[in-house]
């Protein structure tokens, strides 16, 4: 087999990261022009049309009427948390701090997921998980804080409201940290988005911002390579 065939998954992950980068920049441009609410509604309409066409071709029905009440409940809850509120917060943050910083803050999804798993599900966090959390938070802090020109004090250089919206978008992602190299590659969006932000939007990227993005992604990589141990793994089922 060729090198490309042997690493098809990694190439697909890298291509996905590139598409996510384009998506973030596109949504930032759209929200700045027509607003976050309008973009979210239009996205739902377009997505509904394309998904309906896909299900019609694939399953012979436009709407999944064969789904049970339990499926509809969890699907609705997931859609409200992730697509409605989570993405609405994320799109709103685009208008205040831009997609580059919003995507950087979104790297908090794995640490937030691991922390919630630790609190709610009793999952055990490893030393690598704590190290990953530390790196992710340090990288983001390094990118969003700057020195005061009049002294050595650090000050927040972004809109606090925009940071809260981006954090809300991160919390809204109903998502387990996947393992493997592919997931790590797809988490490279905060780094990949730097070049087009400079070229297309003429944004000035400092060394601290670039270093912060790289450090934060390195922290995320630790979550993918060394995931939190689930309850079923801590207490394997035994036969009697």
Short mmCIF file of C-alpha atoms in Angstrom, two decimals:
data_model
loop_
_atom_site.label_atom_id
_atom_site.label_comp_id
_atom_site.label_asym_id
_atom_site.label_seq_id
_atom_site.Cartn_x
_atom_site.Cartn_y
_atom_site.Cartn_z
CA UNK A 1 0.00 0.00 0.00
CA UNK A 2 1.13 3.55 -0.72
CA UNK A 3 2.05 6.11 1.94
CA UNK A 4 -1.23 7.98 1.28
CA UNK A 5 -3.31 4.82 1.75
CA UNK A 6 -1.48 3.95 4.97
CA UNK A 7 -2.21 7.40 6.44
CA UNK A 8 -5.63 8.03 4.93
CA UNK A 9 -7.16 8.79 8.32
CA UNK A 10 -4.51 11.37 9.18
CA UNK A 11 -4.90 13.10 5.80
CA UNK A 12 -8.70 13.15 6.26
CA UNK A 13 -8.26 14.69 9.73
CA UNK A 14 -5.93 17.37 8.39
CA UNK A 15 -8.38 18.18 5.59
CA UNK A 16 -11.18 18.38 8.17
CA UNK A 17 -9.12 20.85 10.23
CA UNK A 18 -8.62 22.97 7.10
CA UNK A 19 -12.36 22.95 6.40
CA UNK A 20 -13.12 23.90 10.01
CA UNK A 21 -10.69 26.80 9.66
CA UNK A 22 -12.49 28.02 6.53
CA UNK A 23 -15.84 27.56 8.30
CA UNK A 24 -14.77 29.64 11.30
CA UNK A 25 -13.53 32.48 9.10
CA UNK A 26 -16.68 32.34 6.96
CA UNK A 27 -18.99 32.45 9.97
CA UNK A 28 -17.01 35.35 11.42
CA UNK A 29 -17.49 37.33 8.20
CA UNK A 30 -21.19 36.43 8.05
CA UNK A 31 -21.93 37.31 11.69
CA UNK A 32 -20.20 40.67 11.32
CA UNK A 33 -22.48 41.46 8.37
CA UNK A 34 -25.91 40.19 9.42
CA UNK A 35 -25.58 39.22 13.10
CA UNK A 36 -25.17 35.97 15.02
CA UNK A 37 -28.89 35.19 15.39
CA UNK A 38 -29.59 35.56 11.66
CA UNK A 39 -26.58 33.38 10.77
CA UNK A 40 -27.70 30.66 13.18
CA UNK A 41 -31.26 30.63 11.78
CA UNK A 42 -30.08 30.57 8.15
CA UNK A 43 -27.67 27.76 9.00
CA UNK A 44 -30.51 25.72 10.48
CA UNK A 45 -32.67 26.21 7.38
CA UNK A 46 -29.90 25.30 4.93
CA UNK A 47 -28.80 22.35 7.06
CA UNK A 48 -32.38 21.08 7.35
CA UNK A 49 -32.80 21.17 3.57
CA UNK A 50 -29.58 19.27 2.85
CA UNK A 51 -30.15 16.71 5.62
CA UNK A 52 -33.71 16.13 4.37
CA UNK A 53 -32.41 15.48 0.86
CA UNK A 54 -29.78 13.10 2.22
CA UNK A 55 -32.26 11.10 4.33
CA UNK A 56 -34.69 10.97 1.40
CA UNK A 57 -32.03 9.43 -0.84
CA UNK A 58 -30.48 7.25 1.85
CA UNK A 59 -33.57 6.08 3.76
CA UNK A 60 -36.52 6.95 1.52
CA UNK A 61 -38.02 9.47 3.96
CA UNK A 62 -37.49 13.20 4.49
CA UNK A 63 -38.11 13.08 8.23
CA UNK A 64 -37.06 10.24 10.62
CA UNK A 65 -40.64 9.44 11.63
CA UNK A 66 -39.57 5.95 12.70
CA UNK A 67 -37.54 7.29 15.64
CA UNK A 68 -38.88 6.55 19.12
CA UNK A 69 -39.85 9.12 21.75
CA UNK A 70 -36.62 8.52 23.65
CA UNK A 71 -34.57 9.23 20.54
CA UNK A 72 -36.48 12.46 19.92
CA UNK A 73 -36.01 13.60 23.53
CA UNK A 74 -32.24 13.20 23.56
CA UNK A 75 -31.89 14.50 20.01
CA UNK A 76 -33.89 17.61 20.92
CA UNK A 77 -31.92 18.18 24.12
CA UNK A 78 -28.64 17.72 22.30
CA UNK A 79 -29.71 20.10 19.54
CA UNK A 80 -30.79 22.79 21.99
CA UNK A 81 -27.59 22.65 24.01
CA UNK A 82 -25.15 22.22 21.15
CA UNK A 83 -26.62 23.77 18.02
CA UNK A 84 -28.97 26.43 19.43
CA UNK A 85 -27.31 27.84 22.54
CA UNK A 86 -23.74 26.59 22.12
CA UNK A 87 -23.32 27.75 18.53
CA UNK A 88 -25.28 30.96 19.17
CA UNK A 89 -22.79 31.88 21.89
CA UNK A 90 -19.91 30.92 19.61
CA UNK A 91 -21.21 33.03 16.70
CA UNK A 92 -21.76 35.98 19.04
CA UNK A 93 -18.16 35.70 20.22
CA UNK A 94 -17.03 36.01 16.59
CA UNK A 95 -18.42 39.56 16.50
CA UNK A 96 -16.61 40.54 19.69
CA UNK A 97 -13.24 38.76 19.70
CA UNK A 98 -13.00 37.21 16.22
CA UNK A 99 -12.86 33.58 15.11
CA UNK A 100 -9.14 33.22 15.84
CA UNK A 101 -9.49 33.77 19.57
CA UNK A 102 -12.89 32.05 19.70
CA UNK A 103 -11.40 28.88 18.20
CA UNK A 104 -8.53 29.08 20.66
CA UNK A 105 -10.95 29.21 23.60
CA UNK A 106 -12.85 26.29 22.05
CA UNK A 107 -9.80 24.13 22.77
CA UNK A 108 -11.21 24.08 26.31
CA UNK A 109 -13.83 21.53 25.18
CA UNK A 110 -11.71 18.46 26.13
CA UNK A 111 -10.72 19.86 29.58
CA UNK A 112 -14.34 20.87 30.28
CA UNK A 113 -15.58 17.44 29.17
CA UNK A 114 -13.01 15.68 31.34
CA UNK A 115 -13.84 17.87 34.34
CA UNK A 116 -17.59 17.25 33.96
CA UNK A 117 -16.91 13.54 33.59
CA UNK A 118 -14.90 13.68 36.79
CA UNK A 119 -17.65 15.53 38.70
CA UNK A 120 -20.75 13.84 37.27
CA UNK A 121 -19.65 10.39 36.09
CA UNK A 122 -16.82 9.76 38.53
CA UNK A 123 -14.24 9.28 35.78
CA UNK A 124 -10.63 9.17 36.93
CA UNK A 125 -8.30 11.85 35.59
CA UNK A 126 -4.67 10.95 34.97
CA UNK A 127 -1.61 13.11 35.51
CA UNK A 128 -1.58 13.71 31.75
CA UNK A 129 -5.15 15.07 31.92
CA UNK A 130 -4.16 17.58 34.59
CA UNK A 131 -1.06 18.49 32.61
CA UNK A 132 -3.22 18.93 29.52
CA UNK A 133 -5.60 21.22 31.43
CA UNK A 134 -2.67 23.28 32.68
CA UNK A 135 -1.18 23.64 29.20
CA UNK A 136 -4.54 24.52 27.62
CA UNK A 137 -5.34 27.21 30.19
CA UNK A 138 -1.77 28.56 30.14
CA UNK A 139 -1.77 28.78 26.35
CA UNK A 140 -5.09 30.64 26.27
CA UNK A 141 -3.97 32.97 29.08
CA UNK A 142 -0.75 33.70 27.21
CA UNK A 143 -2.71 34.61 24.08
CA UNK A 144 -5.46 36.80 25.57
CA UNK A 145 -3.43 38.77 28.11
CA UNK A 146 -0.85 41.43 27.30
CA UNK A 147 1.51 43.60 29.30
CA UNK A 148 0.42 47.09 30.18
CA UNK A 149 2.62 49.52 28.30
CA UNK A 150 3.07 51.62 31.44
CA UNK A 151 4.40 48.84 33.63
CA UNK A 152 4.73 45.14 34.23
CA UNK A 153 1.05 44.53 34.93
CA UNK A 154 -0.91 42.23 32.63
CA UNK A 155 -4.25 43.29 31.23
CA UNK A 156 -7.00 41.53 29.28
CA UNK A 157 -6.83 42.64 25.65
CA UNK A 158 -10.12 41.11 24.53
CA UNK A 159 -13.75 41.85 25.29
CA UNK A 160 -14.69 40.01 28.52
CA UNK A 161 -18.18 39.52 27.10
CA UNK A 162 -16.71 37.93 23.96
CA UNK A 163 -14.60 35.56 26.07
CA UNK A 164 -17.68 34.53 28.07
CA UNK A 165 -19.64 33.89 24.87
CA UNK A 166 -16.80 31.73 23.49
CA UNK A 167 -16.60 29.88 26.80
CA UNK A 168 -20.36 29.30 26.62
CA UNK A 169 -19.89 27.88 23.14
CA UNK A 170 -17.24 25.51 24.49
CA UNK A 171 -19.51 24.35 27.33
CA UNK A 172 -22.29 23.69 24.79
CA UNK A 173 -20.22 21.05 22.96
CA UNK A 174 -22.24 17.46 24.18
CA UNK A 175 -18.97 15.64 23.36
CA UNK A 176 -16.55 12.94 24.59
CA UNK A 177 -12.88 13.40 23.86
CA UNK A 178 -11.98 11.00 21.10
CA UNK A 179 -8.65 9.22 21.10
CA UNK A 180 -6.04 8.97 18.41
CA UNK A 181 -3.83 11.05 16.17
CA UNK A 182 -6.71 12.07 13.90
CA UNK A 183 -8.51 13.89 16.72
CA UNK A 184 -5.31 15.70 17.64
CA UNK A 185 -4.83 16.85 14.05
CA UNK A 186 -8.42 18.14 13.89
CA UNK A 187 -7.71 20.20 17.02
CA UNK A 188 -5.10 22.21 15.08
CA UNK A 189 -7.69 24.79 13.96
CA UNK A 190 -6.45 27.52 16.38
CA UNK A 191 -3.00 27.20 14.81
CA UNK A 192 -4.12 26.80 11.18
CA UNK A 193 -6.39 29.85 11.42
CA UNK A 194 -3.47 32.19 12.18
CA UNK A 195 -2.13 32.39 8.61
CA UNK A 196 -5.44 33.18 6.84
CA UNK A 197 -6.30 35.67 9.61
CA UNK A 198 -3.08 37.53 8.84
CA UNK A 199 -3.34 37.27 5.05
CA UNK A 200 -7.08 37.82 4.58
CA UNK A 201 -8.02 40.02 7.54
CA UNK A 202 -4.64 41.75 8.03
CA UNK A 203 -4.69 40.87 11.72
CA UNK A 204 -1.53 41.38 13.74
CA UNK A 205 -0.48 38.19 15.49
CA UNK A 206 2.05 38.55 18.30
CA UNK A 207 4.57 35.92 19.29
CA UNK A 208 2.67 35.35 22.56
CA UNK A 209 -0.59 34.71 20.67
CA UNK A 210 1.02 32.19 18.30
CA UNK A 211 2.88 30.49 21.14
CA UNK A 212 -0.29 30.39 23.23
CA UNK A 213 -2.20 28.66 20.42
CA UNK A 214 0.51 26.04 20.00
CA UNK A 215 0.76 25.38 23.75
CA UNK A 216 -3.02 25.11 24.08
CA UNK A 217 -3.24 22.60 21.21
CA UNK A 218 -0.40 20.62 22.81
CA UNK A 219 -2.49 20.43 25.97
CA UNK A 220 -5.48 19.19 23.96
CA UNK A 221 -3.27 16.53 22.37
CA UNK A 222 -2.61 15.05 25.81
CA UNK A 223 -6.36 14.54 26.30
CA UNK A 224 -6.65 12.68 23.01
CA UNK A 225 -3.57 10.53 23.57
CA UNK A 226 -4.23 9.87 27.26
CA UNK A 227 -8.04 10.06 27.75
CA UNK A 228 -9.72 10.03 31.16
CA UNK A 229 -10.46 6.54 32.40
CA UNK A 230 -14.16 5.72 32.26
CA UNK A 231 -16.06 3.95 35.02
CA UNK A 232 -16.33 0.75 32.97
CA UNK A 233 -12.55 0.71 32.65
CA UNK A 234 -11.99 1.36 36.35
CA UNK A 235 -14.44 -1.34 37.43
CA UNK A 236 -14.63 -4.03 34.72
CA UNK A 237 -17.64 -6.28 34.72
CA UNK A 238 -17.08 -9.63 36.40
CA UNK A 239 -18.94 -12.85 35.76
CA UNK A 240 -20.41 -14.88 38.60
#
